[in-house]
Amino acid sequence: QVKMERDQVREAMRRLTAMDLLLAEEHKGILYTEGGNDLDLLREWARVLGHPSSPLLRELFWHNNHGRNPKEARAHHFALRAVAENAIKGILLLDGDNRGLPDRELTGDGLEILRWKRYEVENYLIVPDALERFVSQVSGSLFAQTAFRSGAEFLKNSLPPVVLSDPLGEHDYLNATPASKNILPQLFESIGIQVRKSDYYQIAAMMKREEIHAEISEKLD
């Protein structure tokens, strides 16, 4: 058993970087997300809301989980706990598309799993007024008033009416449809602009407090 523990620590050391070890000494917790885009969105929403987590999100210990498979976070967090003097806690924030996995397949000692109710984090950007505001800014002042017309037509033809009329409500459509693949790229294509997924955080930056879903505040809490 002692040899097994030594092997586990040795394997843990190979997984961690020097920066990981330094940050583990300075922080009591670590956040794992499926990618950097998720963190950028959280930062903007926290800023708009004036949420107490906003300063923390600018300086926190964060690790890219590189997708939805929880094994990366579990292994990295185990490594931290194996070598760090403090029992560092962790949160893994996952999209809603893998909620079929039982928690026992996800959790580890000191690692808490949170899931978005909607299919993915980008689904909380589907707020027509906020999207229009973003498109108007990207398109420039000369075309600001007309830029979103084709986009509004696309949303009207593609989304259930209730999603457009009540974007903050609970909708099966937004729980089952990946916005970053089936809504936002087609929306911007219909308008004739190119927006990279890594820039979607700029939509969040344009949102108003009342346009941000209550679940986002819950996750930030």
PDB file of C-alpha atoms in Angstrom:
ATOM      1  CA  GLN A   1       0.000   0.000   0.000  1.00  0.00           C
ATOM      2  CA  VAL A   2       2.883   2.400   0.765  1.00  0.00           C
ATOM      3  CA  LYS A   3       4.393   1.659  -2.653  1.00  0.00           C
ATOM      4  CA  MET A   4       1.009   2.305  -4.284  1.00  0.00           C
ATOM      5  CA  GLU A   5       0.755   5.679  -2.555  1.00  0.00           C
ATOM      6  CA  ARG A   6       4.280   6.579  -3.665  1.00  0.00           C
ATOM      7  CA  ASP A   7       3.424   5.641  -7.246  1.00  0.00           C
ATOM      8  CA  GLN A   8       0.283   7.772  -7.116  1.00  0.00           C
ATOM      9  CA  VAL A   9       2.222  10.779  -5.833  1.00  0.00           C
ATOM     10  CA  ARG A  10       4.884  10.258  -8.491  1.00  0.00           C
ATOM     11  CA  GLU A  11       2.221  10.121 -11.200  1.00  0.00           C
ATOM     12  CA  ALA A  12       0.594  13.224  -9.726  1.00  0.00           C
ATOM     13  CA  MET A  13       3.836  15.161  -9.882  1.00  0.00           C
ATOM     14  CA  ARG A  14       4.147  14.390 -13.592  1.00  0.00           C
ATOM     15  CA  ARG A  15       0.672  15.804 -14.219  1.00  0.00           C
ATOM     16  CA  LEU A  16       1.241  19.120 -12.434  1.00  0.00           C
ATOM     17  CA  THR A  17       3.177  22.114 -13.703  1.00  0.00           C
ATOM     18  CA  ALA A  18       5.373  24.363 -11.585  1.00  0.00           C
ATOM     19  CA  MET A  19       2.633  27.004 -11.833  1.00  0.00           C
ATOM     20  CA  ASP A  20       0.080  24.492 -10.540  1.00  0.00           C
ATOM     21  CA  LEU A  21       2.216  23.902  -7.463  1.00  0.00           C
ATOM     22  CA  LEU A  22       2.677  27.623  -6.881  1.00  0.00           C
ATOM     23  CA  LEU A  23      -1.036  28.401  -7.245  1.00  0.00           C
ATOM     24  CA  ALA A  24      -1.963  25.481  -5.012  1.00  0.00           C
ATOM     25  CA  GLU A  25       0.022  27.113  -2.206  1.00  0.00           C
ATOM     26  CA  GLU A  26      -1.740  30.455  -2.713  1.00  0.00           C
ATOM     27  CA  HIS A  27      -5.338  29.276  -3.185  1.00  0.00           C
ATOM     28  CA  LYS A  28      -7.787  27.202  -1.187  1.00  0.00           C
ATOM     29  CA  GLY A  29      -9.793  26.158  -4.236  1.00  0.00           C
ATOM     30  CA  ILE A  30      -9.671  25.548  -7.965  1.00  0.00           C
ATOM     31  CA  LEU A  31     -12.254  25.927 -10.734  1.00  0.00           C
ATOM     32  CA  TYR A  32     -12.474  23.542 -13.682  1.00  0.00           C
ATOM     33  CA  THR A  33     -14.513  24.424 -16.778  1.00  0.00           C
ATOM     34  CA  GLU A  34     -14.907  22.728 -20.137  1.00  0.00           C
ATOM     35  CA  GLY A  35     -12.831  25.454 -21.780  1.00  0.00           C
ATOM     36  CA  GLY A  36     -11.616  29.019 -21.548  1.00  0.00           C
ATOM     37  CA  ASN A  37     -14.761  30.372 -23.186  1.00  0.00           C
ATOM     38  CA  ASP A  38     -16.783  29.308 -20.151  1.00  0.00           C
ATOM     39  CA  LEU A  39     -14.519  31.270 -17.826  1.00  0.00           C
ATOM     40  CA  ASP A  40     -14.684  34.371 -20.028  1.00  0.00           C
ATOM     41  CA  LEU A  41     -18.490  34.265 -19.950  1.00  0.00           C
ATOM     42  CA  LEU A  42     -18.557  33.859 -16.167  1.00  0.00           C
ATOM     43  CA  ARG A  43     -16.244  36.838 -15.757  1.00  0.00           C
ATOM     44  CA  GLU A  44     -18.431  39.120 -17.869  1.00  0.00           C
ATOM     45  CA  TRP A  45     -21.675  38.044 -16.229  1.00  0.00           C
ATOM     46  CA  ALA A  46     -20.179  38.534 -12.774  1.00  0.00           C
ATOM     47  CA  ARG A  47     -18.973  42.004 -13.775  1.00  0.00           C
ATOM     48  CA  VAL A  48     -22.365  43.051 -15.148  1.00  0.00           C
ATOM     49  CA  LEU A  49     -24.155  41.717 -12.078  1.00  0.00           C
ATOM     50  CA  GLY A  50     -21.674  43.289  -9.682  1.00  0.00           C
ATOM     51  CA  HIS A  51     -21.423  39.846  -8.133  1.00  0.00           C
ATOM     52  CA  PRO A  52     -18.982  39.340  -5.218  1.00  0.00           C
ATOM     53  CA  SER A  53     -17.214  36.633  -7.233  1.00  0.00           C
ATOM     54  CA  SER A  54     -16.118  39.137  -9.885  1.00  0.00           C
ATOM     55  CA  PRO A  55     -12.707  39.992  -8.352  1.00  0.00           C
ATOM     56  CA  LEU A  56     -12.113  36.311  -7.578  1.00  0.00           C
ATOM     57  CA  LEU A  57     -12.763  35.273 -11.183  1.00  0.00           C
ATOM     58  CA  ARG A  58      -9.957  37.584 -12.320  1.00  0.00           C
ATOM     59  CA  GLU A  59      -7.380  35.970 -10.073  1.00  0.00           C
ATOM     60  CA  LEU A  60      -8.619  32.480  -9.302  1.00  0.00           C
ATOM     61  CA  PHE A  61      -6.848  29.150  -9.744  1.00  0.00           C
ATOM     62  CA  TRP A  62      -8.397  27.762 -12.940  1.00  0.00           C
ATOM     63  CA  HIS A  63      -7.741  24.644 -14.995  1.00  0.00           C
ATOM     64  CA  ASN A  64      -9.010  23.827 -18.469  1.00  0.00           C
ATOM     65  CA  ASN A  65     -10.856  20.505 -18.409  1.00  0.00           C
ATOM     66  CA  HIS A  66     -10.638  20.318 -22.232  1.00  0.00           C
ATOM     67  CA  GLY A  67     -14.204  19.135 -22.712  1.00  0.00           C
ATOM     68  CA  ARG A  68     -16.892  17.458 -20.732  1.00  0.00           C
ATOM     69  CA  ASN A  69     -15.081  14.299 -19.616  1.00  0.00           C
ATOM     70  CA  PRO A  70     -14.640  14.650 -15.842  1.00  0.00           C
ATOM     71  CA  LYS A  71     -11.577  12.393 -15.767  1.00  0.00           C
ATOM     72  CA  GLU A  72      -9.217  15.303 -16.449  1.00  0.00           C
ATOM     73  CA  ALA A  73     -10.516  17.348 -13.520  1.00  0.00           C
ATOM     74  CA  ARG A  74     -10.603  14.339 -11.205  1.00  0.00           C
ATOM     75  CA  ALA A  75      -7.019  13.347 -12.035  1.00  0.00           C
ATOM     76  CA  HIS A  76      -5.691  16.901 -11.794  1.00  0.00           C
ATOM     77  CA  HIS A  77      -7.485  17.554  -8.524  1.00  0.00           C
ATOM     78  CA  PHE A  78      -6.266  14.253  -7.078  1.00  0.00           C
ATOM     79  CA  ALA A  79      -2.734  15.282  -8.026  1.00  0.00           C
ATOM     80  CA  LEU A  80      -3.097  18.612  -6.256  1.00  0.00           C
ATOM     81  CA  ARG A  81      -4.382  16.983  -3.094  1.00  0.00           C
ATOM     82  CA  ALA A  82      -1.563  14.435  -3.225  1.00  0.00           C
ATOM     83  CA  VAL A  83       1.196  17.044  -3.223  1.00  0.00           C
ATOM     84  CA  ALA A  84      -0.330  20.201  -1.722  1.00  0.00           C
ATOM     85  CA  GLU A  85      -0.140  20.817   2.004  1.00  0.00           C
ATOM     86  CA  ASN A  86      -3.664  22.242   2.129  1.00  0.00           C
ATOM     87  CA  ALA A  87      -6.685  20.120   1.204  1.00  0.00           C
ATOM     88  CA  ILE A  88      -7.569  22.212  -1.820  1.00  0.00           C
ATOM     89  CA  LYS A  89     -11.229  22.079  -2.836  1.00  0.00           C
ATOM     90  CA  GLY A  90     -12.433  22.030  -6.414  1.00  0.00           C
ATOM     91  CA  ILE A  91     -15.493  22.836  -8.501  1.00  0.00           C
ATOM     92  CA  LEU A  92     -16.082  21.326 -11.932  1.00  0.00           C
ATOM     93  CA  LEU A  93     -18.671  23.252 -13.957  1.00  0.00           C
ATOM     94  CA  LEU A  94     -20.099  21.177 -16.794  1.00  0.00           C
ATOM     95  CA  ASP A  95     -22.577  21.854 -19.571  1.00  0.00           C
ATOM     96  CA  GLY A  96     -25.993  20.260 -19.288  1.00  0.00           C
ATOM     97  CA  ASP A  97     -25.458  17.847 -22.164  1.00  0.00           C
ATOM     98  CA  ASN A  98     -23.835  15.170 -19.994  1.00  0.00           C
ATOM     99  CA  ARG A  99     -26.294  15.162 -17.114  1.00  0.00           C
ATOM    100  CA  GLY A 100     -26.991  11.491 -17.827  1.00  0.00           C
ATOM    101  CA  LEU A 101     -23.718  10.559 -16.130  1.00  0.00           C
ATOM    102  CA  PRO A 102     -24.295   9.580 -12.487  1.00  0.00           C
ATOM    103  CA  ASP A 103     -22.542  11.730  -9.902  1.00  0.00           C
ATOM    104  CA  ARG A 104     -20.580   8.758  -8.613  1.00  0.00           C
ATOM    105  CA  GLU A 105     -18.795   8.703 -11.984  1.00  0.00           C
ATOM    106  CA  LEU A 106     -17.871  12.340 -11.627  1.00  0.00           C
ATOM    107  CA  THR A 107     -17.064  13.287  -8.084  1.00  0.00           C
ATOM    108  CA  GLY A 108     -13.863  12.831  -6.122  1.00  0.00           C
ATOM    109  CA  ASP A 109     -12.755  13.823  -2.653  1.00  0.00           C
ATOM    110  CA  GLY A 110     -13.169  17.556  -2.308  1.00  0.00           C
ATOM    111  CA  LEU A 111     -14.386  17.977  -5.911  1.00  0.00           C
ATOM    112  CA  GLU A 112     -17.921  19.311  -6.362  1.00  0.00           C
ATOM    113  CA  ILE A 113     -19.778  18.935  -9.656  1.00  0.00           C
ATOM    114  CA  LEU A 114     -22.081  21.674 -10.948  1.00  0.00           C
ATOM    115  CA  ARG A 115     -24.054  21.405 -14.177  1.00  0.00           C
ATOM    116  CA  TRP A 116     -25.870  24.006 -16.240  1.00  0.00           C
ATOM    117  CA  LYS A 117     -29.546  23.187 -16.713  1.00  0.00           C
ATOM    118  CA  ARG A 118     -29.431  24.281 -20.330  1.00  0.00           C
ATOM    119  CA  TYR A 119     -27.507  22.313 -22.950  1.00  0.00           C
ATOM    120  CA  GLU A 120     -24.387  24.484 -22.677  1.00  0.00           C
ATOM    121  CA  VAL A 121     -23.290  27.775 -21.177  1.00  0.00           C
ATOM    122  CA  GLU A 122     -23.719  29.634 -24.492  1.00  0.00           C
ATOM    123  CA  ASN A 123     -27.450  28.915 -24.332  1.00  0.00           C
ATOM    124  CA  TYR A 124     -27.784  31.672 -21.752  1.00  0.00           C
ATOM    125  CA  LEU A 125     -26.780  34.183 -24.441  1.00  0.00           C
ATOM    126  CA  ILE A 126     -30.004  33.631 -26.385  1.00  0.00           C
ATOM    127  CA  VAL A 127     -31.619  36.927 -25.421  1.00  0.00           C
ATOM    128  CA  PRO A 128     -32.813  38.787 -28.558  1.00  0.00           C
ATOM    129  CA  ASP A 129     -32.307  42.324 -27.200  1.00  0.00           C
ATOM    130  CA  ALA A 130     -28.772  41.544 -26.058  1.00  0.00           C
ATOM    131  CA  LEU A 131     -27.930  39.896 -29.375  1.00  0.00           C
ATOM    132  CA  GLU A 132     -29.265  42.916 -31.270  1.00  0.00           C
ATOM    133  CA  ARG A 133     -27.158  45.221 -29.118  1.00  0.00           C
ATOM    134  CA  PHE A 134     -24.060  43.131 -29.781  1.00  0.00           C
ATOM    135  CA  VAL A 135     -24.657  42.927 -33.541  1.00  0.00           C
ATOM    136  CA  SER A 136     -25.222  46.674 -33.757  1.00  0.00           C
ATOM    137  CA  GLN A 137     -21.900  47.305 -32.046  1.00  0.00           C
ATOM    138  CA  VAL A 138     -19.989  44.824 -34.204  1.00  0.00           C
ATOM    139  CA  SER A 139     -21.554  46.131 -37.411  1.00  0.00           C
ATOM    140  CA  GLY A 140     -20.606  49.733 -36.738  1.00  0.00           C
ATOM    141  CA  SER A 141     -22.710  52.866 -36.312  1.00  0.00           C
ATOM    142  CA  LEU A 142     -23.460  53.254 -40.041  1.00  0.00           C
ATOM    143  CA  PHE A 143     -25.401  49.987 -40.174  1.00  0.00           C
ATOM    144  CA  ALA A 144     -26.474  49.774 -36.541  1.00  0.00           C
ATOM    145  CA  GLN A 145     -30.182  50.348 -37.158  1.00  0.00           C
ATOM    146  CA  THR A 146     -30.514  47.808 -39.965  1.00  0.00           C
ATOM    147  CA  ALA A 147     -27.890  45.203 -39.049  1.00  0.00           C
ATOM    148  CA  PHE A 148     -30.148  42.966 -36.998  1.00  0.00           C
ATOM    149  CA  ARG A 149     -33.141  42.781 -39.337  1.00  0.00           C
ATOM    150  CA  SER A 150     -32.070  39.568 -41.037  1.00  0.00           C
ATOM    151  CA  GLY A 151     -30.941  38.202 -37.687  1.00  0.00           C
ATOM    152  CA  ALA A 152     -34.323  38.873 -36.135  1.00  0.00           C
ATOM    153  CA  GLU A 153     -35.951  37.093 -39.069  1.00  0.00           C
ATOM    154  CA  PHE A 154     -33.662  34.101 -38.553  1.00  0.00           C
ATOM    155  CA  LEU A 155     -34.522  33.880 -34.846  1.00  0.00           C
ATOM    156  CA  LYS A 156     -38.228  34.198 -35.605  1.00  0.00           C
ATOM    157  CA  ASN A 157     -38.091  31.356 -38.132  1.00  0.00           C
ATOM    158  CA  SER A 158     -35.757  29.105 -36.134  1.00  0.00           C
ATOM    159  CA  LEU A 159     -36.678  29.386 -32.458  1.00  0.00           C
ATOM    160  CA  PRO A 160     -39.960  28.533 -30.725  1.00  0.00           C
ATOM    161  CA  PRO A 161     -41.977  31.733 -30.172  1.00  0.00           C
ATOM    162  CA  VAL A 162     -41.959  31.242 -26.391  1.00  0.00           C
ATOM    163  CA  VAL A 163     -38.138  31.312 -26.350  1.00  0.00           C
ATOM    164  CA  LEU A 164     -38.186  34.714 -28.045  1.00  0.00           C
ATOM    165  CA  SER A 165     -40.934  36.140 -25.860  1.00  0.00           C
ATOM    166  CA  ASP A 166     -39.539  34.764 -22.583  1.00  0.00           C
ATOM    167  CA  PRO A 167     -35.796  34.091 -23.047  1.00  0.00           C
ATOM    168  CA  LEU A 168     -35.225  33.699 -19.299  1.00  0.00           C
ATOM    169  CA  GLY A 169     -37.894  31.041 -18.924  1.00  0.00           C
ATOM    170  CA  GLU A 170     -37.455  27.285 -18.730  1.00  0.00           C
ATOM    171  CA  HIS A 171     -37.485  25.829 -22.236  1.00  0.00           C
ATOM    172  CA  ASP A 172     -36.935  22.254 -23.386  1.00  0.00           C
ATOM    173  CA  TYR A 173     -35.568  23.665 -26.643  1.00  0.00           C
ATOM    174  CA  LEU A 174     -32.676  25.437 -24.911  1.00  0.00           C
ATOM    175  CA  ASN A 175     -32.062  22.387 -22.745  1.00  0.00           C
ATOM    176  CA  ALA A 176     -31.644  20.182 -25.804  1.00  0.00           C
ATOM    177  CA  THR A 177     -30.077  22.424 -28.463  1.00  0.00           C
ATOM    178  CA  PRO A 178     -26.403  23.520 -28.494  1.00  0.00           C
ATOM    179  CA  ALA A 179     -26.514  27.262 -29.122  1.00  0.00           C
ATOM    180  CA  SER A 180     -22.841  27.438 -30.102  1.00  0.00           C
ATOM    181  CA  LYS A 181     -23.474  25.003 -32.976  1.00  0.00           C
ATOM    182  CA  ASN A 182     -27.122  25.327 -34.020  1.00  0.00           C
ATOM    183  CA  ILE A 183     -28.132  28.897 -33.213  1.00  0.00           C
ATOM    184  CA  LEU A 184     -25.389  31.508 -32.886  1.00  0.00           C
ATOM    185  CA  PRO A 185     -23.234  30.606 -35.944  1.00  0.00           C
ATOM    186  CA  GLN A 186     -26.319  30.543 -38.199  1.00  0.00           C
ATOM    187  CA  LEU A 187     -27.552  33.800 -36.696  1.00  0.00           C
ATOM    188  CA  PHE A 188     -24.326  35.628 -37.472  1.00  0.00           C
ATOM    189  CA  GLU A 189     -24.143  34.022 -40.922  1.00  0.00           C
ATOM    190  CA  SER A 190     -27.647  35.307 -41.714  1.00  0.00           C
ATOM    191  CA  ILE A 191     -26.470  38.797 -40.825  1.00  0.00           C
ATOM    192  CA  GLY A 192     -23.252  38.484 -42.768  1.00  0.00           C
ATOM    193  CA  ILE A 193     -20.754  38.849 -39.945  1.00  0.00           C
ATOM    194  CA  GLN A 194     -18.157  36.473 -38.542  1.00  0.00           C
ATOM    195  CA  VAL A 195     -17.958  35.958 -34.796  1.00  0.00           C
ATOM    196  CA  ARG A 196     -15.652  33.359 -33.300  1.00  0.00           C
ATOM    197  CA  LYS A 197     -16.849  31.238 -30.399  1.00  0.00           C
ATOM    198  CA  SER A 198     -13.961  32.604 -28.357  1.00  0.00           C
ATOM    199  CA  ASP A 199     -15.539  36.072 -28.762  1.00  0.00           C
ATOM    200  CA  TYR A 200     -18.996  35.113 -27.491  1.00  0.00           C
ATOM    201  CA  TYR A 201     -18.071  36.581 -24.116  1.00  0.00           C
ATOM    202  CA  GLN A 202     -18.547  39.985 -25.760  1.00  0.00           C
ATOM    203  CA  ILE A 203     -22.259  39.204 -26.018  1.00  0.00           C
ATOM    204  CA  ALA A 204     -22.336  38.630 -22.263  1.00  0.00           C
ATOM    205  CA  ALA A 205     -20.515  41.935 -21.805  1.00  0.00           C
ATOM    206  CA  MET A 206     -23.376  43.702 -23.616  1.00  0.00           C
ATOM    207  CA  MET A 207     -26.117  42.150 -21.493  1.00  0.00           C
ATOM    208  CA  LYS A 208     -28.065  44.017 -18.842  1.00  0.00           C
ATOM    209  CA  ARG A 209     -28.560  42.701 -15.333  1.00  0.00           C
ATOM    210  CA  GLU A 210     -32.211  41.876 -16.010  1.00  0.00           C
ATOM    211  CA  GLU A 211     -31.214  39.851 -19.097  1.00  0.00           C
ATOM    212  CA  ILE A 212     -28.981  37.467 -17.150  1.00  0.00           C
ATOM    213  CA  HIS A 213     -30.620  34.205 -16.128  1.00  0.00           C
ATOM    214  CA  ALA A 214     -31.039  33.623 -12.389  1.00  0.00           C
ATOM    215  CA  GLU A 215     -29.168  30.325 -12.660  1.00  0.00           C
ATOM    216  CA  ILE A 216     -26.002  32.218 -13.547  1.00  0.00           C
ATOM    217  CA  SER A 217     -26.141  34.018 -10.198  1.00  0.00           C
ATOM    218  CA  GLU A 218     -26.692  30.674  -8.501  1.00  0.00           C
ATOM    219  CA  LYS A 219     -23.590  29.214 -10.123  1.00  0.00           C
ATOM    220  CA  LEU A 220     -21.537  32.306  -9.246  1.00  0.00           C
ATOM    221  CA  ASP A 221     -22.718  32.004  -5.636  1.00  0.00           C
TER     222      ASP A 221
END
